[in-house]
Coordinates of C-alpha atoms in Angstrom, one line a residue:
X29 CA 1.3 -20.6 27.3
X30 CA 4.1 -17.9 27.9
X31 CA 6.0 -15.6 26.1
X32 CA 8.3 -13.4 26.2
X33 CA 8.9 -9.7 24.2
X34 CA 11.9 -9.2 21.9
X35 CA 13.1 -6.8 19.4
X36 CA 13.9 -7.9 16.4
X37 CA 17.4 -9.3 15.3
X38 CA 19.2 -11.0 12.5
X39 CA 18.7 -14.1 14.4
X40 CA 15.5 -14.6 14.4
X41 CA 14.6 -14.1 10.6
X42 CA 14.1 -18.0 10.1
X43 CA 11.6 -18.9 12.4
X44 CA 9.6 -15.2 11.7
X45 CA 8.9 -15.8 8.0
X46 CA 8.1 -19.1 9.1
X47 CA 5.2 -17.7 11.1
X48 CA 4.8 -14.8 8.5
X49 CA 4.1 -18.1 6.3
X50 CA 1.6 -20.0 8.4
X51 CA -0.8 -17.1 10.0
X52 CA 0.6 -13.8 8.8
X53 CA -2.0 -11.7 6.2
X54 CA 0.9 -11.0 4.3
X55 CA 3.2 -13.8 3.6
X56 CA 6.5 -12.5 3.4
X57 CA 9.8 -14.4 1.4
X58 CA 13.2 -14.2 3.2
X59 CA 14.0 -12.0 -0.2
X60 CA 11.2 -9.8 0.5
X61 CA 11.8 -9.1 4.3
X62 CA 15.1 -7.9 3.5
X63 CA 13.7 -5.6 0.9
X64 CA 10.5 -4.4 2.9
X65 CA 12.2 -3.8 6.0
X66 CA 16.7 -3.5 5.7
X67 CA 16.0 -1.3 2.2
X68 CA 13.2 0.8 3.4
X69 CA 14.8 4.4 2.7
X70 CA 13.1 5.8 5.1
X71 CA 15.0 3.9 7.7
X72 CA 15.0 0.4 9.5
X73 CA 11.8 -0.4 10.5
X74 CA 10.4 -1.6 14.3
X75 CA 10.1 -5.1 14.6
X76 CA 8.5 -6.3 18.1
X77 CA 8.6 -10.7 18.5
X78 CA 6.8 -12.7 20.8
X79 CA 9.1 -15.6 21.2
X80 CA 8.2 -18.8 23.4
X81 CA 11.1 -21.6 23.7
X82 CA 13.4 -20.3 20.8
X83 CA 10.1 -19.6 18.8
X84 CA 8.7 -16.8 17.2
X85 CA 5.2 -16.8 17.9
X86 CA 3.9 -13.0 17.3
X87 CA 5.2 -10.4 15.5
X88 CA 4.3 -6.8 15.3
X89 CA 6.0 -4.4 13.0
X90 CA 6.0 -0.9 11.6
X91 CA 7.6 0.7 8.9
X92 CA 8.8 4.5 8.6
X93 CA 7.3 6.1 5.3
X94 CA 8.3 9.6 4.1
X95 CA 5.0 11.4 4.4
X96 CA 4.2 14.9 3.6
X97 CA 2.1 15.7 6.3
X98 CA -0.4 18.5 6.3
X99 CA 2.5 20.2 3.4
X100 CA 5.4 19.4 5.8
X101 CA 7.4 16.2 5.3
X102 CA 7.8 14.4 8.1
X103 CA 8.7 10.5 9.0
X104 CA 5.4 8.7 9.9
X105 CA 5.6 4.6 11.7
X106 CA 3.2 2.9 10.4
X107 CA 2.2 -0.7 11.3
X108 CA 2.1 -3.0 8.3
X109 CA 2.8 -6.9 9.5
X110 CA 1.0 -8.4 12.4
X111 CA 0.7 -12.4 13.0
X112 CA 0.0 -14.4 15.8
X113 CA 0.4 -18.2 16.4
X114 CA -2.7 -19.6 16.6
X115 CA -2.2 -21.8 19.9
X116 CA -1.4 -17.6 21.6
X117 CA -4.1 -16.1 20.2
X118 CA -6.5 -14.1 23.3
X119 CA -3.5 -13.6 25.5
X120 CA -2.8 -10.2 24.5
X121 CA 0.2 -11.1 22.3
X122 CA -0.6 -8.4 19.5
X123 CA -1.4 -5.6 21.9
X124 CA 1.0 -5.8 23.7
X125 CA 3.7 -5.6 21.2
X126 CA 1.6 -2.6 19.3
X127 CA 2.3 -0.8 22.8
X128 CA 5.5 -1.4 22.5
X129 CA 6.2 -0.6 18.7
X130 CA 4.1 2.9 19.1
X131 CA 6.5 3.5 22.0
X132 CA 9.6 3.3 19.9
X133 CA 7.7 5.0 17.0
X134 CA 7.1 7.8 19.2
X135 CA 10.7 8.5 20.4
X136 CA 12.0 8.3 17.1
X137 CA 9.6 11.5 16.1
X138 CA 6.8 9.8 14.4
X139 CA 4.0 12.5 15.4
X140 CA 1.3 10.2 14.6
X141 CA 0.4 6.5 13.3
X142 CA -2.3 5.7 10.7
X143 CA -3.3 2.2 9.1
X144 CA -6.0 -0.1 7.5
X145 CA -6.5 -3.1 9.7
X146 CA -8.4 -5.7 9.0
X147 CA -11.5 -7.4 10.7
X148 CA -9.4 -9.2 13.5
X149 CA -6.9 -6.7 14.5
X150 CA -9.3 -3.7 13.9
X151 CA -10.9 -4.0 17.2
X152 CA -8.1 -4.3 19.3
X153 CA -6.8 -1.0 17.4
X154 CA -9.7 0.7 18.5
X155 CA -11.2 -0.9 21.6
X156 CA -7.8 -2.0 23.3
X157 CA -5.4 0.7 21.5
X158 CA -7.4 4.1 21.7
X159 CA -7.2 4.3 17.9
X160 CA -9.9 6.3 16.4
X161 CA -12.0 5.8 13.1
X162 CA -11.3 7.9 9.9
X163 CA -13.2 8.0 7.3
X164 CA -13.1 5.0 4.9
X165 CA -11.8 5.1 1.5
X166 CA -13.6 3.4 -1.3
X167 CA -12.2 1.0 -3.9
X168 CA -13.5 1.6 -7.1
X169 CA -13.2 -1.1 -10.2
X170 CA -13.4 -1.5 -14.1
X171 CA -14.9 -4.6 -15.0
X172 CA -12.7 -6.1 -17.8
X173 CA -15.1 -9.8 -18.4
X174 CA -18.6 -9.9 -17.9
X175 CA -18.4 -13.7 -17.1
X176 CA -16.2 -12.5 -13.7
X177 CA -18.6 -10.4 -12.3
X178 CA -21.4 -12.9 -12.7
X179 CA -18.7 -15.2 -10.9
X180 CA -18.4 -12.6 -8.1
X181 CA -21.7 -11.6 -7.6
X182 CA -22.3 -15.8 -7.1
X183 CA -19.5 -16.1 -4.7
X184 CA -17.5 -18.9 -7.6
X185 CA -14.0 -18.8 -7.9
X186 CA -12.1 -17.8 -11.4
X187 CA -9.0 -18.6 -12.8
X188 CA -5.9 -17.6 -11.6
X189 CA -4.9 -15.1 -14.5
X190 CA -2.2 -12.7 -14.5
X191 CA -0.8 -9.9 -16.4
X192 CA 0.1 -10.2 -20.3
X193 CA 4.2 -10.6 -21.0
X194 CA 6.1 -8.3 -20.5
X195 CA 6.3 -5.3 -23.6
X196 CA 9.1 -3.1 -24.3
X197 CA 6.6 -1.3 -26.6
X198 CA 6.1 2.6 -26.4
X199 CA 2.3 3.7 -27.2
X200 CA 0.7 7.1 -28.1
X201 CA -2.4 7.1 -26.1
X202 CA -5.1 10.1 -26.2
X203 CA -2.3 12.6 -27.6
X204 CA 1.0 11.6 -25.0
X205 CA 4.0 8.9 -25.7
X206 CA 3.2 6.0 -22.8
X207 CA 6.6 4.1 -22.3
X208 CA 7.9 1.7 -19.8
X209 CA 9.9 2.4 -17.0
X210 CA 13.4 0.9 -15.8
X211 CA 14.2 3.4 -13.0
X212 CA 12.7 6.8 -11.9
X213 CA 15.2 9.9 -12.2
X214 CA 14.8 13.4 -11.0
X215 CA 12.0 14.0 -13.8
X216 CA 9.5 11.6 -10.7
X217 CA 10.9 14.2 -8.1
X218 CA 9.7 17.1 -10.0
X219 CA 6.4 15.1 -10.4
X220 CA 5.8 14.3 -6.9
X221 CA 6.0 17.9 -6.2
X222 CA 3.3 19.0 -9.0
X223 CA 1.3 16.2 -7.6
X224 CA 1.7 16.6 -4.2
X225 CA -0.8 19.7 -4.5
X226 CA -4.1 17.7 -5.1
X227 CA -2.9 15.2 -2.6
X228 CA -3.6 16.7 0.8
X229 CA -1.2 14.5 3.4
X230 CA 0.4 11.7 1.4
X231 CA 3.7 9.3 1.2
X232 CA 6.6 11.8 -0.5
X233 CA 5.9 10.3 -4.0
X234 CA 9.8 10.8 -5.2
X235 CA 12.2 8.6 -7.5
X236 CA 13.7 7.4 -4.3
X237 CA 10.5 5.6 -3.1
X238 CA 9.2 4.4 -6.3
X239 CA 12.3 2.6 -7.3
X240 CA 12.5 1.0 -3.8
X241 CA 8.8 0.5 -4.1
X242 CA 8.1 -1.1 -7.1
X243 CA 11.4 -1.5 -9.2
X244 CA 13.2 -2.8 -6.6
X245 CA 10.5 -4.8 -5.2
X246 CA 10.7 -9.0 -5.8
X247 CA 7.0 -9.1 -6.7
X248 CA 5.7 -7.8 -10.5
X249 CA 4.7 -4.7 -10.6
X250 CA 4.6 -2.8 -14.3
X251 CA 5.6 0.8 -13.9
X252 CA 4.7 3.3 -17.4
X253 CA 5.8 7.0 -17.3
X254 CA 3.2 8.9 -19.6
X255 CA 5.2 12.5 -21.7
X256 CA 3.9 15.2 -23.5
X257 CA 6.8 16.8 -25.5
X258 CA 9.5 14.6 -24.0
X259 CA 8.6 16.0 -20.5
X260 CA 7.0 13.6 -17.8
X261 CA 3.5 13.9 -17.1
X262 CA 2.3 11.2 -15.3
X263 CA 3.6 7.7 -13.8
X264 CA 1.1 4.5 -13.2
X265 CA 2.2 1.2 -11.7
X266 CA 0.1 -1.7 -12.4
X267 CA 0.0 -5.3 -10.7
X268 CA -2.0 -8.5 -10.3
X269 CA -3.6 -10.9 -7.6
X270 CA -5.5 -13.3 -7.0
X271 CA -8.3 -12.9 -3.6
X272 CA -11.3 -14.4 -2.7
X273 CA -11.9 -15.9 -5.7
X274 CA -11.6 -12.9 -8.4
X275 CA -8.5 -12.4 -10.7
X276 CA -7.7 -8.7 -10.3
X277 CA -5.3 -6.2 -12.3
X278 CA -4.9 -3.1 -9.7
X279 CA -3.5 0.2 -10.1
X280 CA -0.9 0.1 -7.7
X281 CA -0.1 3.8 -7.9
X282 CA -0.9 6.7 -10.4
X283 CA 0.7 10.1 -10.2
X284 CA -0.7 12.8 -12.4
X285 CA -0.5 17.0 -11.1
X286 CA -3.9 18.2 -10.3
X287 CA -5.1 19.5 -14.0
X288 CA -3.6 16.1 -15.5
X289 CA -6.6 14.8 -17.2
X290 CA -5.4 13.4 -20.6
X291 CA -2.1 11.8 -18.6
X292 CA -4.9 9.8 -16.3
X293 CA -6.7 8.9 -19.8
X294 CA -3.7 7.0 -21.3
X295 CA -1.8 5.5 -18.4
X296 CA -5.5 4.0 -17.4
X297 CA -5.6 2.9 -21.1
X298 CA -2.4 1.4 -21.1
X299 CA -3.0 -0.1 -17.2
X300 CA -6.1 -2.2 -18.9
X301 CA -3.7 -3.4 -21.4
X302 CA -1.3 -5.2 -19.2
X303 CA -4.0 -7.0 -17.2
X304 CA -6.6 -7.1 -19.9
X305 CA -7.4 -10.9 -20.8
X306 CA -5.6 -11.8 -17.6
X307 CA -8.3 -9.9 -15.0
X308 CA -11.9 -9.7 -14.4
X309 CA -11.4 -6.1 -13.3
X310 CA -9.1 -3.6 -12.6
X311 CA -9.2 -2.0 -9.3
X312 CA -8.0 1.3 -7.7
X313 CA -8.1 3.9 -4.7
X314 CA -9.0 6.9 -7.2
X315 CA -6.8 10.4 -6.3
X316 CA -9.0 13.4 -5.4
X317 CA -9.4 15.6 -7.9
X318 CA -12.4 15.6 -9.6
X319 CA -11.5 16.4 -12.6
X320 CA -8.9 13.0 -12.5
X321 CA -12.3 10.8 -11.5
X322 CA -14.0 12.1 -14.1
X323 CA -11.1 10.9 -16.2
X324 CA -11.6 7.7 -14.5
X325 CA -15.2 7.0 -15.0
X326 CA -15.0 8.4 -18.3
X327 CA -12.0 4.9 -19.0
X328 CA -15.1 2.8 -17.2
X329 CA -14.4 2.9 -13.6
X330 CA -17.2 2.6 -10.6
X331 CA -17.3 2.9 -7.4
X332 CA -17.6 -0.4 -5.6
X333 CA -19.4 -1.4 -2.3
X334 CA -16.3 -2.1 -1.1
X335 CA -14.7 0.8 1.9
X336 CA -11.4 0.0 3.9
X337 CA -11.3 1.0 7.2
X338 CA -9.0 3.6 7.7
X339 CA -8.1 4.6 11.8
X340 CA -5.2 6.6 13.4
X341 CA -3.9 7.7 16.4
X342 CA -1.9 10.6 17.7
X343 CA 1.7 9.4 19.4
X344 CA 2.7 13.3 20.7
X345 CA 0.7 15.6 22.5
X346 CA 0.8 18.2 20.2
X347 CA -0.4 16.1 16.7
X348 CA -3.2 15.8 15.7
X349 CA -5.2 13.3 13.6
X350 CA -6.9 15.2 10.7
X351 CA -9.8 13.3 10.2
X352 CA -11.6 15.4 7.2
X353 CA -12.7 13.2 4.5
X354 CA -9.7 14.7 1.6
X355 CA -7.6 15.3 4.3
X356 CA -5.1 12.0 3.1
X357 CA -4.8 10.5 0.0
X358 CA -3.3 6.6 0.1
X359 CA -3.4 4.3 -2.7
X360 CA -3.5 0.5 -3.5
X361 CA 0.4 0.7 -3.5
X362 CA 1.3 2.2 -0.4
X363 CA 0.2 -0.5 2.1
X364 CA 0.4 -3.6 -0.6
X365 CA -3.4 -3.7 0.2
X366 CA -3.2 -6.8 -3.2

């Protein structure tokens, strides 16, 4: 079988999240390719097709992310939906479209790429690509129900679960008022930046990107803002899913500045809330300062067994992949890992 290269266009949108449906990791709604991709505020993303007869039978795409790269903010491309129909897989299709996207991402000033592939396409990243290995990041978890890690250490299958309904209610947890959040004002900005310097190079965490994120995002995510005296100190974002068997809460995101101990204390306690009941555990990519996984382990979190890979690849000459182990800090949010 044949195909043929295309960039994306309006056209095409029914027939690719019909393939997006059958074969892609990450099944995408029509609602939710509009979001992910025509919202994105860091620009239009690159969307590469394979298309055979009028079909699409391979897709490729990347999407621009405001990063704050070694202190300096920065557009990176970074490639977050790949699918293949199954009748063209070993012809190339994926890698040949990644070419094509990293070209693109390249001319419109994206220095470098990173991502966390999974097991089929992470070869051809690496072996095909020239993408090199970073070092892995690993998950860690708070068991919420005995009875579901017996289930996962046996390989069974729970119940589907989910988060508790939704509560309007505002909580004083370990000293600080925790409160829902509607929208994210110039209080996240001033956040971000606090946070930003325990991060090392990270996605610009800002009110812009979280309300595109996770408040204006089709899928349920619970965000909480966490003040001391009226003045934000800390934001978490919590969600739910349902993989290989295990009902998981995850803490989609959690921005605290460097010496934010108590504000990690009681949006975790108020994260285990929403999901408690509804989860065997609640997962998350901790942030790097020691003093906030302390915090962590103290709320009963663990490291797991568990390690995504984590690869990159310079797209300029003069970039360069930093591959020290605190060098990036990425959480469960950023790449919709659940």
């Amino acid at each position: 079988m044949s195909f043929e290269t295309v960039r994306y266009t309006p056209e095409w949108r029914a027939s690719l999240v019909s393939l997006l449906a059958r074969v892609g990791t990450t099944q995408l709604s029509d609602e939710e390719f509009t979001w992910w991709f025509d919202r994105n505020p860091a620009g239009e993303g690159i969307v590469s097709l394979a298309v055979d007869g009028g079909e699409v039978v391979g897709v490729a795409a990347m999407s621009f992310f405001r990063t704050r790269l070694n202190g300096v903010e920065t557009r990176l491309a970074i490639p977050v939906n790949v699918a293949t129909d199954s009748r063209y897989r070993g012809q190339g299709v994926f890698s040949t479209l990644e070419r094509e996207n990293e070209e693109a991402a390249a001319v419109a000033g994206s220095p470098l790429t990173v991502t966390f592939p999974n097991a089929k396409s992470y070869p051809i990243f690496v072996l095909r690509l020239g993408w090199t290995d970073l070092p892995r990041l690993r998950l860690w978890a708070r068991p919420l129900r005995v009875s579901g890690v017996a289930r996962y250490l046996l390989g069974r299958a729970g119940e589907h679960g989910g988060m508790r309904a939704t509560s309007g209610d505002v909580r004083t947890l370990h000293g600080l008022e925790v409160r829902p959040l509607e929208r994210f004002g110039p209080d996240m900005d001033e956040l971000g930046r606090r946070a930003a310097a325990g991060y090392g190079s990270h996605f610009s965490r800002d009110a812009e990107y979280f309300n595109w994120r996770y408040l204006d995002s089709p899928r349920d995510y619970r965000c909480f803002g966490a003040y001391r005296g009226g003045e934000l100190a800390g934001v978490a974002v919590v969600g739910h899913t349902f993989k290989h068997g295990v009902s998981a809460g995850f803490l989609a995101d959690l921005v605290v500045a460097p010496d934010g101990v108590q504000a990690v204390r009681a949006l975790v306690s108020r994260a285990v809330a929403e999901v408690k009941g509804g989860a065997d555990a609640l997962v998350s990519l901790p942030p790097p300062a020691r003093s906030q996984r302390r915090a962590l382990a103290r709320a009963g979190f663990a490291p797991t067994n568990t390690k995504l890979r984590f690869i990159g690849k310079t797209l300029h000459d003069d970039a360069r992949v930093d591959a020290r182990g605190d060098a990036w800090h990425f959480t469960l949010g950023d790449f919709d890992f659940f």
